[in-house]
CSV table of C-alpha atoms in Angstrom, one decimal:
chain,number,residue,atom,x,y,z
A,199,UNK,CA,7.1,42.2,3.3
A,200,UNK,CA,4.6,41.6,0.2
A,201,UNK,CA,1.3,40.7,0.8
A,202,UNK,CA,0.9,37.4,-0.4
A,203,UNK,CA,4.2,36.7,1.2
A,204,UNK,CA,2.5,37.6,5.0
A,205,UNK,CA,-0.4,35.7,3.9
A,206,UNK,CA,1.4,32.7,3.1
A,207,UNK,CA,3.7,33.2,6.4
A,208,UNK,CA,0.3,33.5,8.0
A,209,UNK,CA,-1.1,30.4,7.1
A,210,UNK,CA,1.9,28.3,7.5
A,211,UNK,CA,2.0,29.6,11.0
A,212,UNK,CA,-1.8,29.1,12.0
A,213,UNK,CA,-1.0,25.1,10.6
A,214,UNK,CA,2.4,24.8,12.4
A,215,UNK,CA,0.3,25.8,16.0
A,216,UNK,CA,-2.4,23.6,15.2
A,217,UNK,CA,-0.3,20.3,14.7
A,218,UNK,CA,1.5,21.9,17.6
A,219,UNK,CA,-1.0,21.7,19.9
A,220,UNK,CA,-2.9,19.0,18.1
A,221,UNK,CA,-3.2,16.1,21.7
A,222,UNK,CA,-1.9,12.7,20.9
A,223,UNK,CA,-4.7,10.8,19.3
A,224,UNK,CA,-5.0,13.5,16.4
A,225,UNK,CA,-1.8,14.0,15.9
A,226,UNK,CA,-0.9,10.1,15.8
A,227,UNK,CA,-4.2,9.6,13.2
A,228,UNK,CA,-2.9,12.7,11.1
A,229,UNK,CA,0.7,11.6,11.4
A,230,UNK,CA,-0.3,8.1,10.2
A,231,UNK,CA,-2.2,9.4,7.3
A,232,UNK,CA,0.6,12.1,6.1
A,233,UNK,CA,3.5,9.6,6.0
A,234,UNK,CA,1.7,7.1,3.9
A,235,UNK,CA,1.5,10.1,1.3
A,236,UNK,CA,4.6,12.3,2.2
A,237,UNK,CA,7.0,9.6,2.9
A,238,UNK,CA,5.7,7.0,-0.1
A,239,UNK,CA,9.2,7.7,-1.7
A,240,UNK,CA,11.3,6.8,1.1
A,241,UNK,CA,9.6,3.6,2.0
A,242,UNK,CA,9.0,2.5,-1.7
A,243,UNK,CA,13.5,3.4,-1.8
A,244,UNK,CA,13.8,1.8,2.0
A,245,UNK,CA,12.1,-1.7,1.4
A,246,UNK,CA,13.6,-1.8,-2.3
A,247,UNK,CA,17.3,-1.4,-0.2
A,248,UNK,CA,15.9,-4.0,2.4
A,249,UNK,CA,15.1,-6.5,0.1
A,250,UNK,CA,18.4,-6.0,-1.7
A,251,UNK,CA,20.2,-6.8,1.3
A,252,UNK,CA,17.9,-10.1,2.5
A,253,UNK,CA,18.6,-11.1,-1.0
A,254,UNK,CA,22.1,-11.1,-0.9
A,255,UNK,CA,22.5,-11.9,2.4
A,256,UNK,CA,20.1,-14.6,2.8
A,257,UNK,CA,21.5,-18.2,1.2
A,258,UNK,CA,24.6,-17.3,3.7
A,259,UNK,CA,22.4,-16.8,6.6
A,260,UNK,CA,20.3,-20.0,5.7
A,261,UNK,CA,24.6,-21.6,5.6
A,262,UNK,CA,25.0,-20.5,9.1
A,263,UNK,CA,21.2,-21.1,11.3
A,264,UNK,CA,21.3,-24.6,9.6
A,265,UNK,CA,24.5,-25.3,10.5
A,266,UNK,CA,23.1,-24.4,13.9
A,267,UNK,CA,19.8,-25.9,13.6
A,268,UNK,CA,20.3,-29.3,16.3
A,269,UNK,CA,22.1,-27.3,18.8
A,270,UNK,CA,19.1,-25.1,19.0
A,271,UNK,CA,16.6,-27.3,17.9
A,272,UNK,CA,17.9,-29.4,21.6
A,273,UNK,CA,17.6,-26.1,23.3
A,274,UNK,CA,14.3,-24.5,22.3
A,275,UNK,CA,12.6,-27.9,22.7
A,276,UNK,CA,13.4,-27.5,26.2
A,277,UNK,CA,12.7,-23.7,27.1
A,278,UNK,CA,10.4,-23.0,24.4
A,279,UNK,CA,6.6,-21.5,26.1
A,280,UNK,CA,4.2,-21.6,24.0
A,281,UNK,CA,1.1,-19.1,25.7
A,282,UNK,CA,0.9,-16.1,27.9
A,283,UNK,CA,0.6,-18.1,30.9
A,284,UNK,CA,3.9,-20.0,30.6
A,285,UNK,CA,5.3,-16.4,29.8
A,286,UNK,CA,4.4,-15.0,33.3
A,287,UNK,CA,6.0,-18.2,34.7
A,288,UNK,CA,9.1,-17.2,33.2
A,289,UNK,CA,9.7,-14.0,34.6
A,290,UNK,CA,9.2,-11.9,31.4
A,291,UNK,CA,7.5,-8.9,32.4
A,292,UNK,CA,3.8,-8.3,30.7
A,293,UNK,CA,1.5,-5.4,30.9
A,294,UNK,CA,-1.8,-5.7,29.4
A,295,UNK,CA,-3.4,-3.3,27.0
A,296,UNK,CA,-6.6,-3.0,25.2
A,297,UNK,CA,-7.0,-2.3,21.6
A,298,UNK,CA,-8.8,1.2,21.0
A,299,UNK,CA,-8.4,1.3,17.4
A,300,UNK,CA,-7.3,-0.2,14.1
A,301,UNK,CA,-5.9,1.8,11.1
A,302,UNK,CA,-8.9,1.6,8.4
A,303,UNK,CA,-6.9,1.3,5.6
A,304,UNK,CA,-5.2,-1.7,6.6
A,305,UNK,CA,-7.7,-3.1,9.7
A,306,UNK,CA,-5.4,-6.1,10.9
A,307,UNK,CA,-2.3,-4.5,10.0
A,308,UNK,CA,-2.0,-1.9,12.5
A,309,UNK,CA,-3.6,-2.3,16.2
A,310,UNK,CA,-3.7,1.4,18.8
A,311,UNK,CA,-3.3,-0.1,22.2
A,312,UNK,CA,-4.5,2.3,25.3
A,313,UNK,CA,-1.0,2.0,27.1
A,314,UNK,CA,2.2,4.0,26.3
A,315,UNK,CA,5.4,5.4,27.3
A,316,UNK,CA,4.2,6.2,30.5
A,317,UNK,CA,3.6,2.7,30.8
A,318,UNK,CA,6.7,1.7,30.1
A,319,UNK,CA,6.2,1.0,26.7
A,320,UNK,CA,8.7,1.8,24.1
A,321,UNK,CA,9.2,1.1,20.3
A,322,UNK,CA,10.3,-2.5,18.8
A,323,UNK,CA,8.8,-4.3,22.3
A,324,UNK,CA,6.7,-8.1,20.9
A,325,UNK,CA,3.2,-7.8,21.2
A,326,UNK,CA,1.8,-10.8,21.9
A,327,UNK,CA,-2.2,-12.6,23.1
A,328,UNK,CA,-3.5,-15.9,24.9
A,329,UNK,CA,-2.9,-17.7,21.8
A,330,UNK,CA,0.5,-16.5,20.4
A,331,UNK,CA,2.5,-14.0,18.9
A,332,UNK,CA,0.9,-10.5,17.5
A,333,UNK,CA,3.4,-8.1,16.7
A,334,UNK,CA,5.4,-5.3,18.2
A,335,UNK,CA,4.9,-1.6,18.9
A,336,UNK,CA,5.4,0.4,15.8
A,337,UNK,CA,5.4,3.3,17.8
A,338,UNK,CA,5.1,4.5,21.3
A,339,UNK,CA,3.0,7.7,22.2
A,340,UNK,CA,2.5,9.3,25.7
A,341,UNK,CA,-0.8,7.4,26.6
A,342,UNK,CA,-0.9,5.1,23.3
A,343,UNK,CA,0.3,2.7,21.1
A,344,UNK,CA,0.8,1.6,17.5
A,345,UNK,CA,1.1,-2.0,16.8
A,346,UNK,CA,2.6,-3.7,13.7
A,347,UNK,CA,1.3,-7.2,13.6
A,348,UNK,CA,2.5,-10.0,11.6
A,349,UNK,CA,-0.5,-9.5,9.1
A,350,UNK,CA,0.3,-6.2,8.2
A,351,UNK,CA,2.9,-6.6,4.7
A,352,UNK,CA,6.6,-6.0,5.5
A,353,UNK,CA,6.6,-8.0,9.3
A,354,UNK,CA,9.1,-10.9,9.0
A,355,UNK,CA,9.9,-12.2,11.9
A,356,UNK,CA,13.1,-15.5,12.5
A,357,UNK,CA,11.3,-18.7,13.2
A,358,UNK,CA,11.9,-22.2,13.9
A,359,UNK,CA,9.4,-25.2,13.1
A,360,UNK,CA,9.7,-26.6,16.4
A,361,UNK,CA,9.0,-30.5,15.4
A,362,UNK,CA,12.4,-30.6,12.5
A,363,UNK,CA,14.4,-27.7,13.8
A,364,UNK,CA,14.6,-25.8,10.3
A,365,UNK,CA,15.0,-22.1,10.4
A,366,UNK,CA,13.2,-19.6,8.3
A,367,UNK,CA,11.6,-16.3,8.1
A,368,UNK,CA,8.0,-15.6,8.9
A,369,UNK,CA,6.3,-12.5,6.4
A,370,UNK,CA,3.0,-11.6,5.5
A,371,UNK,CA,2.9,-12.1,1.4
A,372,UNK,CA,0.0,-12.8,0.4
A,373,UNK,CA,-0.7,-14.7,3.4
A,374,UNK,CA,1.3,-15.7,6.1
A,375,UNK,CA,4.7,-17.3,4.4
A,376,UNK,CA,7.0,-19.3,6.4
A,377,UNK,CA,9.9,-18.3,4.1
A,378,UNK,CA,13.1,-19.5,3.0
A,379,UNK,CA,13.0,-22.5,3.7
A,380,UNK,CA,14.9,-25.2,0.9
A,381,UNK,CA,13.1,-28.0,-0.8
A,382,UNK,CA,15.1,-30.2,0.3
A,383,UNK,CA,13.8,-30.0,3.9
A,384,UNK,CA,11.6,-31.7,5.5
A,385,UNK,CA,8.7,-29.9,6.7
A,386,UNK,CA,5.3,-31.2,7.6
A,387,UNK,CA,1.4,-29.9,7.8
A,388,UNK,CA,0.4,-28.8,11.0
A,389,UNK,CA,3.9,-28.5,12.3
A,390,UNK,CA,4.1,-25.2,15.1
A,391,UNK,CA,6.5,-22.1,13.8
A,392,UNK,CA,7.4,-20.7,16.7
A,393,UNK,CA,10.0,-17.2,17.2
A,394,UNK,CA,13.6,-18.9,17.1
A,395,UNK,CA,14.5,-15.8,19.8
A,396,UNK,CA,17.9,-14.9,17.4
A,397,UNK,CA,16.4,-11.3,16.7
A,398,UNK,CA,17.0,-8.2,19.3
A,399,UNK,CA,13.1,-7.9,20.0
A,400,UNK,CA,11.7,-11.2,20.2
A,401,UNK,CA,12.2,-13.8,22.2
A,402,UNK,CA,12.4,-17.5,21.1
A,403,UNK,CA,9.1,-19.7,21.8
A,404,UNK,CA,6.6,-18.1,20.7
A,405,UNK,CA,4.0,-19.2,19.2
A,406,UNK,CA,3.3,-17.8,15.3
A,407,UNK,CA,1.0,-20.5,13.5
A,408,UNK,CA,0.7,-23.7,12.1
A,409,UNK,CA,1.7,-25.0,8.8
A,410,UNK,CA,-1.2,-25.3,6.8
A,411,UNK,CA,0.1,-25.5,3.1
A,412,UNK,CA,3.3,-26.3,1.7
A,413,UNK,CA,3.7,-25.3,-2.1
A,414,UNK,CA,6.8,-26.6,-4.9
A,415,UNK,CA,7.4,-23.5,-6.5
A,416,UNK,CA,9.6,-22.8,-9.9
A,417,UNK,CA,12.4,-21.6,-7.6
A,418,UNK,CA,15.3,-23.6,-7.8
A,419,UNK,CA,16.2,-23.4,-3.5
A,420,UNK,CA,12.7,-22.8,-1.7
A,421,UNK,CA,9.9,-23.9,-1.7
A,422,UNK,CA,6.8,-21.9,-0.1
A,423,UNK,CA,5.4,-23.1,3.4
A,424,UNK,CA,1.9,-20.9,4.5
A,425,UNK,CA,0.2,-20.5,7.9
A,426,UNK,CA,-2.7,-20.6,9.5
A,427,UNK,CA,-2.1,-17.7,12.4
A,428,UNK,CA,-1.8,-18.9,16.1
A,429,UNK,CA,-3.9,-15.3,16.6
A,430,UNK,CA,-6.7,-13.8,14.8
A,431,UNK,CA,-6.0,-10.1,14.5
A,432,UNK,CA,-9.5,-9.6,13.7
A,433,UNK,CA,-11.0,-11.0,16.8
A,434,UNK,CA,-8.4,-9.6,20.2
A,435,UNK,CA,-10.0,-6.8,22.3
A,436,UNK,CA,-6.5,-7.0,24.4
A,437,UNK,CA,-3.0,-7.9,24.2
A,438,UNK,CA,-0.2,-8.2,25.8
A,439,UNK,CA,3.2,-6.6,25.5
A,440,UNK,CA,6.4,-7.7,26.5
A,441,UNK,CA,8.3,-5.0,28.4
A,442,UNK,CA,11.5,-7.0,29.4
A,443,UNK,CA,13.0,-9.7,26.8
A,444,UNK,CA,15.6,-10.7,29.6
A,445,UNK,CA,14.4,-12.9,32.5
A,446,UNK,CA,13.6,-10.9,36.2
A,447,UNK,CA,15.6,-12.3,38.8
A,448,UNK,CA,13.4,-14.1,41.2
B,249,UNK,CA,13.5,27.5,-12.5
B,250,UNK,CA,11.1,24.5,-12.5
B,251,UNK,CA,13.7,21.8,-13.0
B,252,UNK,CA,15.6,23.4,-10.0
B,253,UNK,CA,12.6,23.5,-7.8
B,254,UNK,CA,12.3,19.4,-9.0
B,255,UNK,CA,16.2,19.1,-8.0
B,256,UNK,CA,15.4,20.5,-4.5
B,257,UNK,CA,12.5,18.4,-3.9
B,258,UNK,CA,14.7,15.3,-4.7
B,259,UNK,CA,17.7,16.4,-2.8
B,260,UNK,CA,15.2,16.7,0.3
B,261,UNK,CA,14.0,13.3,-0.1
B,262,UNK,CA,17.2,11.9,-0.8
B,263,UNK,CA,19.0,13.3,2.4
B,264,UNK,CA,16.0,13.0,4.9
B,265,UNK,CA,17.1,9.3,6.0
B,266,UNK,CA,20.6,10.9,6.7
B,267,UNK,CA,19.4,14.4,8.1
B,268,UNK,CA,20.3,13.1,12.0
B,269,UNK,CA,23.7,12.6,11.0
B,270,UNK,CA,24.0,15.9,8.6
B,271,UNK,CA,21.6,18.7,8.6
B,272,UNK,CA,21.6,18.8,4.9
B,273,UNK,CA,17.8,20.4,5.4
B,274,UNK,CA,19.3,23.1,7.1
B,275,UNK,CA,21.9,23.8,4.3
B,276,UNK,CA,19.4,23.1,1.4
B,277,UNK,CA,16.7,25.9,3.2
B,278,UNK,CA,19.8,28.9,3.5
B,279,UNK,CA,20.8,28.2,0.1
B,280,UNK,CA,17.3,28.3,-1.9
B,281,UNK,CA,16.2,31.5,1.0
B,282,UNK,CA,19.2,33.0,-0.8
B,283,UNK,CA,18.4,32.1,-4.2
B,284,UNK,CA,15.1,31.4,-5.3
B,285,UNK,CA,11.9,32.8,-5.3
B,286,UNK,CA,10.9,33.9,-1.7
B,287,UNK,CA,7.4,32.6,-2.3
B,288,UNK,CA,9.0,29.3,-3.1
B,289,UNK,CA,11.6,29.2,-0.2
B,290,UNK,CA,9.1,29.5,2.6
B,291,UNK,CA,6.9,26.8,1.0
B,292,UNK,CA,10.3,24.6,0.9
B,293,UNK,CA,11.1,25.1,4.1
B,294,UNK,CA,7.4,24.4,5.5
B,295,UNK,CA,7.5,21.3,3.9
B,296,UNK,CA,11.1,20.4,4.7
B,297,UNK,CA,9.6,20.9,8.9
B,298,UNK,CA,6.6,18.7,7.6
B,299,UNK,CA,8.6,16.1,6.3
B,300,UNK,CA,10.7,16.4,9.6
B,301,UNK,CA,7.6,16.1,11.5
B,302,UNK,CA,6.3,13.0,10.2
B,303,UNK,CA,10.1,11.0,9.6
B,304,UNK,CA,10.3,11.4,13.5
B,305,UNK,CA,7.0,11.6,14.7
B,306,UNK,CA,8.2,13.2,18.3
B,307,UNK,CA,6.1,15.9,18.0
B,308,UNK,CA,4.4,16.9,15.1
B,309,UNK,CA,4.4,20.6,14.2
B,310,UNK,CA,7.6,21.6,15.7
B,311,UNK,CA,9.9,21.9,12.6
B,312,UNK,CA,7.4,23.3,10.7
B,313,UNK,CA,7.0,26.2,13.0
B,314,UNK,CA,10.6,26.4,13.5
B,315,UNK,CA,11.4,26.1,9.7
B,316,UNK,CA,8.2,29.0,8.6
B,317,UNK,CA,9.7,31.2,11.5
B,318,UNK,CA,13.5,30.9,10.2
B,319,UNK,CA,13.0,31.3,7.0
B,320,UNK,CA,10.3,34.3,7.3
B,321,UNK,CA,13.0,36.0,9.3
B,322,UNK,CA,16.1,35.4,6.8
B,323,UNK,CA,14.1,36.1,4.2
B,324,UNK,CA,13.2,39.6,5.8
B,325,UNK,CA,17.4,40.5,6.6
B,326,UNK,CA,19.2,38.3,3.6
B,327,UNK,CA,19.6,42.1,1.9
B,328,UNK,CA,22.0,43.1,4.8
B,329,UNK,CA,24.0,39.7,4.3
B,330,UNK,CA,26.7,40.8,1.8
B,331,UNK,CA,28.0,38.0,-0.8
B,332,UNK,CA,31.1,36.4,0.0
B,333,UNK,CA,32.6,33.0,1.9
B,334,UNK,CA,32.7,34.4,5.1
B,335,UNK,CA,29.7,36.4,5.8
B,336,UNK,CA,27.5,33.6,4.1
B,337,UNK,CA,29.3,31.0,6.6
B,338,UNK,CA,28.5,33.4,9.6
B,339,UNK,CA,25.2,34.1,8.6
B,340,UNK,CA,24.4,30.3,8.6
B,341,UNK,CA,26.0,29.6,11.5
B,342,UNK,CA,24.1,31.9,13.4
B,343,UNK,CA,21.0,30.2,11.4
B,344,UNK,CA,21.8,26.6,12.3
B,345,UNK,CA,22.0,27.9,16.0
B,346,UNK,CA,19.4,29.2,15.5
B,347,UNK,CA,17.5,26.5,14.8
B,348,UNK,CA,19.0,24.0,16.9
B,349,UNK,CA,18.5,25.9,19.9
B,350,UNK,CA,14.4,26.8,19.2
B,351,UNK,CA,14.3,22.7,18.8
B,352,UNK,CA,16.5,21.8,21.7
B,353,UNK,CA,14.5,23.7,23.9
B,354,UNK,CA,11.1,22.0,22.2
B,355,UNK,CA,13.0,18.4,21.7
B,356,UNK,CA,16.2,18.6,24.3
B,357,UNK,CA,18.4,15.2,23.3
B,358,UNK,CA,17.4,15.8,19.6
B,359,UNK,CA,21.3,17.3,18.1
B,360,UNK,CA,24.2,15.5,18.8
B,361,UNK,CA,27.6,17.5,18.7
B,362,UNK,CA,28.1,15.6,16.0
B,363,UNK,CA,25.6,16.6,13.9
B,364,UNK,CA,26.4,20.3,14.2
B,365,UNK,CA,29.8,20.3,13.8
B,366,UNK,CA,29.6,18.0,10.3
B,367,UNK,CA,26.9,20.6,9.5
B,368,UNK,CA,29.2,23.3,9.4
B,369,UNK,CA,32.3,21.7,8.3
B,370,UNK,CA,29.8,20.9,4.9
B,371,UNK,CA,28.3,23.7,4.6
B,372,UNK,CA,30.7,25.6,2.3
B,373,UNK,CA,31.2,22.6,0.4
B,374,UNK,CA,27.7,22.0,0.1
B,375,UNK,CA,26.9,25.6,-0.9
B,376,UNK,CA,29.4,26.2,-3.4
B,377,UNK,CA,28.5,23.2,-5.0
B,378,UNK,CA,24.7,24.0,-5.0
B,379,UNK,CA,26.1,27.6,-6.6
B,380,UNK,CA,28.2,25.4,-8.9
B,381,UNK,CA,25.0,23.5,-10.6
B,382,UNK,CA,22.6,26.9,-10.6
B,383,UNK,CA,24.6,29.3,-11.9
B,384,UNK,CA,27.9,27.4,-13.1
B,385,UNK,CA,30.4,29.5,-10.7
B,386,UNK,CA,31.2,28.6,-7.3
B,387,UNK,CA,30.7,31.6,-6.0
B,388,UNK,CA,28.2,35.1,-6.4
B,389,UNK,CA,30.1,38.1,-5.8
């Protein structure tokens, strides 16, 4: 073996057993800021593919949820909850964490929560506080957390303006966009977006924000519709996640 | 040589999203150990475990040691690993289990069957096509 080959072996070793033994927290925090270098690539080529296929797929989604917009519209107007409290009532099974960090380069976009797996906590469960919806878990460590919430850039989230029934996506862009939704419908300031509970992590009625601006683009179909957050990110010290989405039995 | 070092560094990036399903990594690492620089193969394969690492952040470290160890130790016995179809297919087999027992025993649940048996069935494939682009034969005798 050449020496500069066993030195190079060597020091590839000494950094494989220190991330090996690294404890959670470090290796979460070093993880975090690796991938946003290492992985750039795959994430620029990963949300370039997702937005291809939201693109193409989105005027015949937009067909379909409107074509079951009053059905649903009947339904969530009875079920919907629209707090924390109402959510116990229901059955849905809550554990409550406390935020013990936020990722510096993005300080709302990414929450650390002091509960984990052994807490039952696993990834793609909603997030959510008193006032509303706040994200879900990003990814789920032994003894903590990481939180997307729905200001980090990316989130989108199926929603339903509870007041006219339309349908749309909720995404951070440039603030918090109700989008897709068609200029020909009717939607009104200060109307409540609420989760329309047709995606496989969250469920319908929750809270997301308020309409506070509604803007006539260029675009020939939509028209843009912003929020004012149910929660500030900025001010929780706890949350709550949501480790069941299917009602306890009594 | 730099253009090839480029075209492995793409090739990784390219296949990590798809590694779970076919350990193209593995296949990539035993090829360039072969025949590139040794300098360059165990920096490859340390950062092929890094990238592992951090695409499923299970625990972070693993596949790099794995990978550094691996390598380091095929680099050290590839001159008693004659050139042909069958003794290269061996010689990765007994690589790939290798490897997939060191991680099952750090990450049991981690290989599916699957995995390892469309692994091998591509690995000649792979490989003579990877000889095919380097040196414009399918095979070194």
């Amino acid at each position: 073996m050449r020496r500069t080959q066993l030195i190079l072996f060597a020091v590839f070793i000494t950094i494989s057993l220190i991330l090996f033994f690294l404890n959670d927290k470090s290796a979460l925090i070093l993880s975090e800021n690796l991938s946003s270098i290492l992985l750039f690539p795959i994430k620029v080529t990963t949300q370039f593919l997702d937005y291809l296929s939201v693109s193409n797929t989105r005027i015949e989604n937009l067909e379909i949820e409107i074509n079951q917009l009053k059905l649903q519209n009947a339904q969530l107007r009875k079920m919907v909850p629209s707090d924390t409290e109402q959510f116990k009532a229901k059955n849905f099974k809550l554990i409550k964490a406390f935020i013990i960090g936020r990722d510096p380069q993005n300080i709302n976009g990414y929450l650390y929560i002091d509960k984990g797996q052994t807490d039952s906590i696993t990834k793609g469960q909603p997030v959510i506080a008193i006032n509303g919806l706040v994200g879900k878990i990003k990814y789920a460590g032994k003894n903590l957390s990481i939180v997307e919430t729905l200001e980090n850039e990316g989130f989108a989230i199926s929603a339903i303006d509870i007041k006219t029934g339309i349908h749309g996506v909720v995404k951070q862009k440039q603030g918090l966009l109700f989008d897709y939704i068609r200029n020909i419908d009717t939607v009104n300031i200060n109307d409540s977006i609420l989760t329309s509970g047709m995606s496989q992590i969250f469920p319908g009625g929750i809270l997301i924000g308020k309409i506070k601006k509604i803007v006539k683009t260029e675009d020939t179909f939509f028209k843009k519709v912003y929020l004012t957050p149910a929660v500030r990110i900025n001010r929780l010290t706890s949350v709550y996640v949501i480790l069941n989405q299917k009602k306890l039995p009594k | 040589m730099i253009r090839y070092y480029i075209l492995y560094f793409i090739l990784l990036y390219l296949t990590l999203p798809f590694n779970w399903v076919i350990d193209f990594i593995a296949i990539f690492g035993f090829f360039i150990i072969f025949n590139e620089d040794e300098h360059f193969a165990l920096i490859y394969l340390f950062f092929s475990g890094l990238l592992l690492d951090l695409y499923n952040p299970s625990a972070l470290g693993k596949n790099t040691l794995i990978y550094t160890l691996l390598a380091q130790g095929l680099i050290y016995t590839k001159k008693y690993i004659s050139h042909n179809l069958i003794t290269t297919l061996a010689a990765f087999t007994v690589f790939f289990a290798l490897k997939t027992l060191l991680i099952q025993l750090t990450h049991p649940g981690y290989f599916t069957i699957l995995q390892i048996i469309l692994t091998e069935i591509l690995f000649i494939p792979a490989f003579l096509i990877l000889n095919r682009i380097k040196y414009g034969i399918w095979m070194k005798s």
